[in-house]
């Protein structure tokens, strides 16, 4: 009798699936339960890596759902500066599962902390999306009005999306002790004032991430029963950690929790798929070639590999591979630096942590 | 005009600008013709002749040389005391009628009256749009000031009328489709747009040390709109409004004016 390993397909074997193929041909995607049609309305959210998905969907003729578009009077360069179209609604990066869940609950009036406003000099910062406006809002009234408009756009997205692609980014977060509000950025970094009696650090466990995401999925499906989900884990390491552990360990913990959570969520709900952008970028098969010289930013070639496979498996679309510079690799700093301009611009509040620490 | 204005010296004012220049120039010409003032007023109407008089070349703003020559010639022709620039000024109005059904309003800091149930466009965005539009044009004022060693000022356009009917009638005369689409537009929306553009112009003038002439306070209602009897159409002041602006200019720049 044959033992089980004798009948396994190539994809189950490391050498055949990972070590032997050319770097750009490695394909660790399992056949998904569903496909995304060109007319399916796809919403995006999550950490900054999620921004690439929207861009590539649009480029390949898919329907990217944007419910909070810039007004037509606004020229495109200003719309981009003010973060319109980066995600389906102008919520900025949703780094944690708790932030995502609270956004949904706030949109429908189930989570009230609406007096939450930060200040930076004479400007007003929305703590839920602190970098959504380059210099914050001009007045408290305008911030509140814009927030109400934004939450209406979130509701519209929830009720109209066909597929939600959500990128799990971080487990570390800062919470307002009184209200339970989770912030995308530590208070004081990009507005507001840090108060150790009020603001507490929390590192979400896999149990918490799973519970948050299941509640978020159920919350959306209660209002939109046919909604399908694609979960990904951001391959971008933490820029800084407040966990007390070295940042490399903290990154491994965070990404491991998110990866485990994604797997379990997929097992617990129908029509939830995991897409391995994390593995495509971090896998040892590419010898770090998909990271920039800071070993954190993802190079365009990496994004291209991720999106090629995403479109192949979910969209049944074959996108030709972009040529890769022969000298790719972390040893070759000159070429990496030369290619820096090719790195994709992504809006990342988390970057503010790095800037804050450097000054 | 409420008072008789004269000057002891035959000095001249040159107006260089777009559509808002006309009311000031017409008023000045009438007053001169009627012997009420002795200030001559010439005009270089930019509308149509110099549609885009300012361009960026290699990171520097350069101005249309024909326009600069024309201003210089006019300046030399008489002993010009002052050049007033009512540049552009109707952009705030035009952005309120885009080719879309998405009406909008702007919540201007310090003035948070906004129309109900319309989309809000962040103030900072419209302010940036205004800055981008005005910055390279308003820069011609210090350029001319330095070149000709003369006084030069920027004239801020008047606010809109408070009458939404007047605004809609004005629009209907241009396009019935647009008028229908914007049937519920209020003068408040136009006013907020004007406030935003006015703030951008004021800030640019302050940064570039340019003297700015705001609409005379006596020309405005208590809510800041243009007084009904000074309204030419939805966006322009009439000759009486022009006379008020002109009076302010000669009060400030021409001595012996009573």
XYZ file of C-alpha atoms in Angstrom:
617
model
C 0.000 0.000 0.000
C 1.303 3.456 -0.941
C 1.904 5.854 1.926
C 0.226 9.279 1.641
C 3.341 11.168 0.604
C 3.747 9.101 -2.532
C 0.620 10.547 -4.117
C 1.051 14.150 -3.113
C 1.168 16.776 -5.873
C 4.277 18.821 -6.657
C 3.000 21.792 -4.642
C 3.246 19.701 -1.481
C 7.003 19.228 -1.886
C 9.420 21.968 -0.918
C 12.002 21.144 -3.562
C 9.522 20.929 -6.429
C 7.361 23.865 -5.359
C 9.850 26.257 -3.781
C 13.501 25.424 -4.303
C 13.532 24.259 -7.922
C 11.359 26.721 -9.849
C 12.675 30.046 -11.026
C 12.072 32.707 -8.410
C 9.386 34.448 -10.393
C 7.572 31.188 -11.078
C 7.034 30.135 -7.488
C 3.295 29.882 -6.935
C 2.165 29.006 -3.411
C -1.523 29.767 -3.981
C -4.081 27.044 -3.265
C -7.100 26.873 -5.600
C -9.615 29.336 -4.171
C -13.255 28.534 -3.380
C -14.407 31.447 -5.495
C -13.270 33.716 -8.288
C -13.550 37.452 -8.655
C -15.304 38.547 -11.829
C -14.550 41.814 -13.542
C -17.961 43.147 -12.577
C -17.637 42.124 -8.925
C -17.281 45.162 -6.723
C -14.074 44.719 -4.781
C -13.479 46.681 -1.597
C -10.052 46.912 -0.005
C -8.804 47.684 3.461
C -6.100 46.845 5.924
C -2.471 47.763 6.345
C -0.529 49.725 3.772
C 0.306 46.680 1.639
C -3.405 46.489 0.788
C -3.019 49.636 -1.296
C -1.249 47.671 -4.006
C -4.255 45.441 -4.513
C -6.550 48.290 -5.465
C -4.020 49.719 -7.899
C -3.503 46.414 -9.702
C -7.203 45.586 -9.816
C -7.893 48.900 -11.522
C -5.000 48.438 -13.943
C -6.397 45.047 -14.954
C -9.961 46.114 -15.544
C -11.571 44.897 -12.336
C -14.222 46.874 -10.510
C -12.631 48.560 -7.548
C -15.374 49.818 -5.288
C -14.779 53.363 -4.065
C -17.649 54.851 -2.112
C -15.809 57.966 -0.966
C -14.444 59.539 -4.110
C -13.009 63.009 -4.360
C -15.483 65.545 -5.663
C -15.033 66.072 -9.416
C -13.810 69.641 -8.849
C -10.730 68.264 -7.092
C -7.716 67.749 -9.359
C -6.226 64.262 -9.216
C -2.960 65.281 -7.531
C -4.878 66.841 -4.640
C -7.276 63.898 -4.446
C -4.253 61.644 -4.068
C -2.658 63.903 -1.463
C -5.837 63.813 0.555
C -6.012 60.020 0.288
C -9.082 59.607 -1.866
C -9.267 56.256 -3.612
C -6.386 54.743 -1.653
C -8.985 52.468 -0.124
C -12.669 51.987 -0.743
C -13.480 54.723 1.756
C -11.158 57.307 3.234
C -10.360 55.298 6.353
C -6.591 55.187 5.890
C -4.722 52.129 7.021
C -6.591 49.662 9.207
C -3.626 47.961 10.803
C -5.402 45.746 13.284
C -8.466 43.542 13.332
C -9.781 45.564 16.283
C -9.493 48.828 14.339
C -11.422 47.280 11.456
C -14.168 45.968 13.709
C -14.501 49.277 15.519
C -14.722 51.123 12.208
C -17.652 48.943 11.179
C -19.336 49.377 14.540
C -18.811 53.142 14.523
C -20.261 53.364 11.011
C -23.513 51.879 12.260
C -23.605 53.693 15.591
C -22.687 50.714 17.748
C -19.458 52.164 19.003
C -19.631 55.710 20.256
C -16.500 57.644 20.922
C -17.253 60.435 18.543
C -15.874 63.221 20.726
C -12.436 61.769 20.093
C -10.375 64.506 18.471
C -6.644 65.124 18.609
C -4.895 68.443 18.255
C -1.665 69.309 16.567
C -0.756 72.975 16.926
C -3.935 74.703 15.824
C -5.105 71.810 13.672
C -7.615 69.072 14.378
C -6.628 65.462 13.789
C -9.014 62.547 13.444
C -7.494 59.870 15.714
C -9.181 57.136 13.693
C -7.317 58.225 10.552
C -4.623 60.638 11.709
C -2.944 61.169 8.353
C -5.973 61.265 6.116
C -5.490 65.021 5.634
C -1.881 66.183 5.232
C -2.214 68.832 7.953
C -5.379 67.747 9.682
C -8.676 69.607 9.621
C -9.176 73.343 9.997
C -11.863 73.106 12.619
C -13.464 70.670 14.982
C -16.785 71.129 13.175
C -15.283 70.254 9.839
C -13.609 67.158 11.254
C -16.878 65.914 12.715
C -18.789 66.643 9.517
C -16.161 64.901 7.397
C -16.170 61.942 9.771
C -19.945 61.609 9.447
C -19.629 61.738 5.657
C -16.855 59.154 5.792
C -18.864 56.756 7.964
C -21.757 57.017 5.513
C -19.330 55.948 2.784
C -18.254 52.989 4.933
C -21.894 51.917 5.263
C -22.333 52.223 1.535
C -19.268 50.030 1.019
C -20.461 47.399 3.478
C -23.822 47.135 1.780
C -22.549 47.126 -1.795
C -19.315 45.209 -1.906
C -19.117 41.764 -3.489
C -15.639 40.944 -2.294
C -13.610 42.465 0.505
C -9.857 42.047 0.337
C -8.482 42.706 3.779
C -4.794 42.765 4.674
C -3.973 41.963 8.282
C -1.042 44.141 9.257
C -0.233 44.370 12.941
C -1.157 43.009 16.321
C 0.322 45.845 18.375
C -1.989 48.714 19.107
C -2.720 51.539 21.498
C -6.060 51.666 23.240
C -7.907 54.449 24.976
C -8.597 52.899 28.356
C -11.853 54.790 28.929
C -13.609 54.092 25.648
C -11.760 51.034 24.401
C -10.968 52.864 21.171
C -8.061 51.402 19.230
C -5.885 53.880 17.372
C -3.931 53.264 14.182
C -1.053 55.251 15.649
C 0.176 55.830 19.166
C -1.233 59.121 20.511
C 1.379 61.864 20.346
C 3.074 60.570 17.207
C 0.924 62.364 14.678
C -1.256 64.538 16.872
C -2.816 64.199 20.252
C -0.863 63.803 23.448
C 0.318 60.603 24.981
C -1.077 60.021 28.460
C 0.184 56.885 30.150
C -2.795 56.830 32.497
C -5.158 56.837 29.575
C -3.391 55.138 26.691
C -2.440 51.516 27.067
C -0.415 49.267 24.828
C -1.949 46.005 23.740
C -0.601 43.181 21.625
C -3.493 41.194 20.205
C -3.433 37.427 20.544
C -4.505 35.064 17.795
C -7.702 34.388 19.764
C -8.505 38.097 19.754
C -7.709 38.566 16.074
C -9.889 35.597 15.169
C -12.757 36.865 17.321
C -12.484 40.398 15.875
C -12.394 39.210 12.302
C -15.237 36.726 12.699
C -17.345 39.472 14.229
C -16.390 41.850 11.409
C -17.234 39.268 8.740
C -20.551 38.440 10.393
C -21.288 42.144 10.832
C -20.832 42.746 7.111
C -22.745 39.610 6.095
C -25.662 40.617 8.298
C -26.014 43.606 5.980
C -24.719 41.984 2.829
C -25.235 38.238 2.928
C -23.324 37.473 -0.277
C -20.115 39.220 0.758
C -16.970 37.189 0.124
C -13.621 37.788 1.759
C -9.988 37.439 0.821
C -7.596 37.723 3.736
C -3.931 38.451 3.333
C -1.123 39.126 5.783
C 1.133 42.079 5.169
C 4.764 41.084 4.581
C 5.935 44.503 5.778
C 7.826 44.176 9.081
C 7.039 46.383 12.073
C 8.777 49.726 11.886
C 8.986 49.802 15.673
C 7.657 47.784 18.554
C 6.465 48.839 21.983
C 6.209 45.232 23.151
C 9.543 45.236 24.940
C 10.835 42.496 22.658
C 13.413 43.081 19.919
C 11.698 44.280 16.754
C 12.602 41.164 14.762
C 11.017 38.921 17.381
C 8.029 41.239 17.660
C 7.574 41.126 13.904
C 7.705 37.334 13.875
C 5.155 37.165 16.681
C 2.822 39.634 15.014
C 2.935 38.022 11.588
C 2.646 34.528 13.053
C -0.481 35.480 14.987
C -2.029 37.032 11.910
C -1.125 34.082 9.718
C -2.603 31.597 12.192
C -5.706 33.752 12.574
C -6.232 33.921 8.825
C -6.057 30.153 8.546
C -8.526 29.606 11.358
C -10.964 32.237 10.116
C -10.930 30.569 6.713
C -11.786 27.268 8.345
C -14.610 28.777 10.385
C -16.457 30.722 7.691
C -17.586 29.947 4.146
C -16.314 32.066 1.300
C -13.322 33.366 3.163
C -10.050 32.758 1.364
C -6.465 33.274 2.356
C -4.094 34.660 -0.232
C -0.374 34.158 0.538
C 1.132 37.554 -0.252
C 3.094 37.144 2.981
C 4.709 33.927 1.795
C 5.405 35.258 -1.690
C 7.361 38.213 -0.337
C 9.012 36.681 2.719
C 9.674 33.180 1.364
C 13.333 32.144 1.455
C 13.127 31.139 -2.206
C 13.606 34.784 -3.198
C 16.554 35.380 -0.862
C 15.147 38.722 0.289
C 15.085 40.076 -3.252
C 11.619 41.510 -2.886
C 12.611 43.885 -0.124
C 14.213 47.279 -0.620
C 17.441 48.394 0.971
C 15.672 49.111 4.266
C 14.714 45.390 4.377
C 11.156 46.523 4.983
C 9.713 48.222 1.911
C 8.420 45.845 -0.700
C 9.856 46.372 -4.159
C 7.656 46.712 -7.202
C 8.872 43.329 -8.473
C 7.541 41.709 -5.316
C 4.217 43.439 -5.614
C 4.143 42.389 -9.249
C 4.673 38.725 -8.294
C 1.936 38.932 -5.635
C -0.556 40.559 -7.930
C 0.228 38.313 -10.882
C -0.710 35.321 -8.749
C -3.694 37.093 -7.218
C -5.084 37.865 -10.647
C -4.292 34.374 -11.937
C -6.066 32.554 -9.136
C -8.901 34.909 -8.263
C -9.408 36.666 -11.573
C -8.425 33.918 -14.040
C -6.232 36.524 -15.702
C -2.677 35.954 -16.842
C -0.617 39.090 -16.508
C 2.773 39.124 -18.121
C 5.672 39.295 -15.742
C 7.680 42.501 -15.627
C 11.414 42.045 -16.286
C 13.485 41.878 -13.151
C 16.805 43.603 -12.743
C 19.521 40.895 -12.770
C 21.281 42.332 -9.743
C 18.350 42.076 -7.371
C 19.341 41.184 -3.877
C 20.146 42.772 -0.608
C 23.913 42.609 -1.106
C 23.709 44.909 -4.096
C 22.880 48.150 -2.352
C 23.771 50.339 -5.292
C 21.291 48.737 -7.589
C 18.672 48.617 -4.880
C 19.163 52.297 -4.208
C 19.029 53.013 -7.901
C 15.765 51.177 -8.079
C 14.392 52.963 -5.041
C 12.387 55.277 -7.209
C 10.532 52.275 -8.514
C 9.312 51.426 -5.091
C 5.666 51.844 -4.836
C 4.405 54.840 -2.996
C 2.186 53.683 -0.231
C 0.633 55.755 2.444
C 1.696 54.385 5.738
C 0.876 56.056 9.036
C 3.221 53.617 10.690
C 6.110 55.439 8.997
C 5.377 58.284 11.376
C 6.660 56.098 14.200
C 10.050 55.853 12.531
C 10.181 59.583 11.837
C 9.078 60.362 15.354
C 11.817 58.203 16.844
C 14.526 59.612 14.594
C 13.860 63.209 15.639
C -20.609 108.588 -5.027
C -21.166 110.130 -1.660
C -18.342 112.635 -1.836
C -16.647 114.639 -4.506
C -13.194 113.398 -5.228
C -10.525 115.466 -6.887
C -6.811 115.471 -7.093
C -4.591 118.457 -7.410
C -2.240 116.623 -9.704
C -3.259 114.882 -12.835
C -2.269 111.411 -11.879
C -3.248 108.138 -13.331
C -4.446 104.750 -12.195
C -3.866 101.703 -14.354
C -6.111 98.689 -13.918
C -4.803 95.355 -15.139
C -7.136 92.458 -14.711
C -9.998 90.287 -15.782
C -13.761 90.733 -15.708
C -13.868 92.425 -12.304
C -11.811 95.302 -13.737
C -14.677 96.537 -15.845
C -16.864 97.931 -13.070
C -13.960 99.851 -11.536
C -12.838 101.240 -14.865
C -16.354 102.213 -15.922
C -16.925 103.983 -12.611
C -13.606 105.835 -12.857
C -14.328 106.927 -16.428
C -17.777 108.238 -15.465
C -16.421 110.145 -12.510
C -13.654 111.686 -14.573
C -16.035 112.602 -17.389
C -18.417 114.228 -14.918
C -15.556 116.202 -13.426
C -15.866 114.553 -10.024
C -12.337 113.248 -9.984
C -9.191 114.214 -11.760
C -7.647 110.811 -11.690
C -7.251 109.205 -15.078
C -7.941 105.531 -15.264
C -6.606 103.231 -17.955
C -7.348 99.576 -18.297
C -5.586 96.560 -19.705
C -8.250 93.938 -19.954
C -6.615 90.544 -19.733
C -9.681 88.505 -20.513
C -9.325 87.147 -24.030
C -6.060 88.959 -24.723
C -3.778 87.337 -22.204
C -5.630 84.194 -21.156
C -2.582 82.677 -19.543
C -0.026 85.356 -18.832
C 2.041 83.351 -16.376
C 3.973 80.161 -17.032
C 6.415 78.036 -15.166
C 9.699 77.460 -16.983
C 12.508 75.490 -15.364
C 10.977 75.961 -11.950
C 10.653 79.727 -12.368
C 7.541 81.713 -13.114
C 7.815 83.844 -16.214
C 5.284 86.400 -17.386
C 4.067 87.112 -20.869
C 6.547 89.625 -22.277
C 3.927 91.388 -24.432
C 1.839 92.027 -21.355
C 4.797 93.335 -19.401
C 5.638 95.654 -22.316
C 2.068 96.873 -22.524
C 1.955 97.591 -18.795
C 5.323 99.385 -19.014
C 4.179 101.533 -21.949
C 0.967 102.478 -20.192
C 2.878 103.241 -17.042
C 5.269 105.540 -18.886
C 2.544 107.232 -20.938
C 1.196 109.053 -17.908
C 2.666 109.649 -14.520
C 0.969 106.546 -13.222
C 0.641 106.530 -9.499
C -0.844 103.126 -8.980
C -1.435 99.861 -10.782
C -4.376 97.852 -9.477
C -4.722 94.188 -10.345
C -8.215 92.646 -10.103
C -6.838 89.361 -11.422
C -9.220 86.528 -12.176
C -11.702 86.329 -9.267
C -14.598 84.260 -10.575
C -13.068 80.823 -10.001
C -14.953 80.465 -6.749
C -18.153 80.799 -8.764
C -17.154 78.481 -11.570
C -16.232 75.568 -9.330
C -19.742 75.652 -7.880
C -21.206 74.506 -11.205
C -19.205 71.472 -12.245
C -20.520 68.984 -14.748
C -21.917 66.704 -12.084
C -24.954 66.329 -9.918
C -22.764 66.269 -6.822
C -23.453 69.589 -5.157
C -20.983 70.508 -2.465
C -20.247 72.964 0.254
C -17.159 73.959 2.191
C -16.910 74.417 5.935
C -14.739 77.493 6.221
C -12.950 77.908 9.563
C -14.763 80.494 11.639
C -17.801 80.279 9.419
C -19.409 76.893 9.809
C -22.742 77.597 8.091
C -23.112 74.941 5.418
C -25.930 73.766 3.204
C -27.846 70.764 4.465
C -27.576 67.376 2.803
C -24.826 68.242 0.381
C -21.374 66.762 0.179
C -18.614 68.547 2.054
C -15.332 69.052 0.266
C -12.548 69.587 2.801
C -11.684 73.267 3.138
C -7.974 72.515 2.782
C -8.478 71.016 -0.646
C -10.363 73.978 -2.073
C -7.924 76.329 -0.365
C -5.047 74.477 -2.061
C -6.844 74.646 -5.402
C -7.175 78.395 -4.948
C -3.546 78.800 -3.930
C -2.336 76.807 -6.905
C -4.462 78.906 -9.216
C -3.578 82.299 -7.765
C 0.004 81.942 -6.682
C 1.645 82.183 -10.053
C -0.671 84.962 -11.207
C -0.579 87.196 -8.171
C 3.212 87.053 -8.336
C 3.054 89.471 -11.257
C 2.246 92.252 -8.787
C 5.603 92.367 -6.943
C 7.306 91.699 -10.279
C 5.757 94.838 -11.789
C 6.283 96.768 -8.581
C 10.015 96.089 -8.710
C 10.348 96.572 -12.446
C 8.542 99.894 -12.601
C 9.191 101.055 -9.065
C 5.548 101.865 -8.515
C 2.699 101.126 -6.145
C 0.746 98.028 -7.121
C -2.120 96.373 -5.329
C -4.302 93.312 -5.648
C -8.059 93.832 -5.745
C -10.042 91.030 -4.198
C -13.258 90.238 -6.110
C -16.564 90.983 -4.394
C -18.522 88.269 -2.624
C -21.639 86.909 -4.326
C -25.123 88.240 -3.941
C -27.272 86.763 -1.197
C -30.071 86.213 -3.697
C -30.093 82.599 -4.812
C -32.669 83.596 -7.441
C -30.271 86.087 -9.018
C -27.601 83.401 -9.085
C -29.875 80.843 -10.701
C -31.208 83.348 -13.227
C -27.642 84.165 -14.172
C -26.861 80.499 -14.629
C -30.077 79.911 -16.584
C -29.041 82.624 -19.025
C -25.912 80.587 -19.749
C -27.379 77.098 -19.604
C -30.833 75.875 -18.695
C -29.436 72.393 -18.067
C -27.024 73.639 -15.461
C -29.689 75.821 -13.890
C -31.976 72.814 -13.571
C -29.231 70.685 -12.123
C -28.400 73.309 -9.532
C -31.928 74.428 -8.772
C -31.390 73.889 -5.059
C -28.018 75.633 -4.899
C -27.889 78.347 -2.260
C -25.971 81.591 -2.201
C -24.360 80.267 0.994
C -22.506 77.626 -1.014
C -21.126 80.300 -3.320
C -20.255 82.472 -0.370
C -18.247 79.698 1.285
C -16.419 79.112 -1.952
C -15.679 82.861 -2.196
C -14.454 82.925 1.410
C -12.069 80.060 0.693
C -10.636 81.657 -2.437
C -10.451 85.018 -0.679
C -8.503 83.470 2.174
C -6.018 81.923 -0.221
C -5.545 85.250 -2.017
C -5.092 87.106 1.276
C -2.513 84.595 2.480
C -0.555 84.772 -0.769
C -0.578 88.580 -0.637
C 0.608 88.502 2.961
C 3.423 86.090 2.117
C 4.541 88.185 -0.852
C 4.082 91.510 0.921
C 1.433 92.629 -1.542
C -1.168 95.165 -0.506
C -4.633 93.695 -0.882
C -7.815 95.682 -1.218
C -10.754 93.766 0.159
C -14.297 94.673 -0.898
C -15.309 97.851 0.946
C -17.140 97.030 4.180
C -19.948 99.435 3.253
C -20.592 97.350 0.129
C -21.472 94.278 2.155
C -24.517 93.074 4.041
C -24.254 92.154 7.700
C -23.730 88.543 6.581
C -20.903 89.515 4.263
C -22.701 89.286 0.897
C -22.610 91.997 -1.738
C -25.344 94.584 -1.113
C -28.268 93.991 -3.515
C -28.011 97.452 -5.135
C -24.353 96.809 -5.978
C -24.944 93.548 -7.793
C -24.308 93.376 -11.543
C -24.976 89.673 -11.846
C -24.371 86.577 -9.765
C -20.653 87.142 -9.590
C -19.796 90.745 -10.529
C -20.282 94.070 -8.836
C -21.921 96.878 -10.799
C -20.626 100.336 -11.601
C -21.660 101.620 -8.151
C -19.615 98.882 -6.578
C -16.764 99.789 -8.911
C -17.049 103.389 -7.718
C -16.670 102.269 -4.118
C -13.526 100.304 -4.892
C -12.198 103.220 -6.910
C -12.913 105.597 -4.032
C -11.002 103.347 -1.642
C -8.038 103.323 -4.003
C -7.842 107.073 -4.421
C -8.450 107.611 -0.716
C -5.352 105.560 -0.046
C -3.098 106.564 -2.865
C -4.047 109.968 -4.185
C -3.562 112.963 -1.929
C -5.767 116.076 -1.886
C -8.788 114.110 -2.931
C -11.599 116.234 -1.504
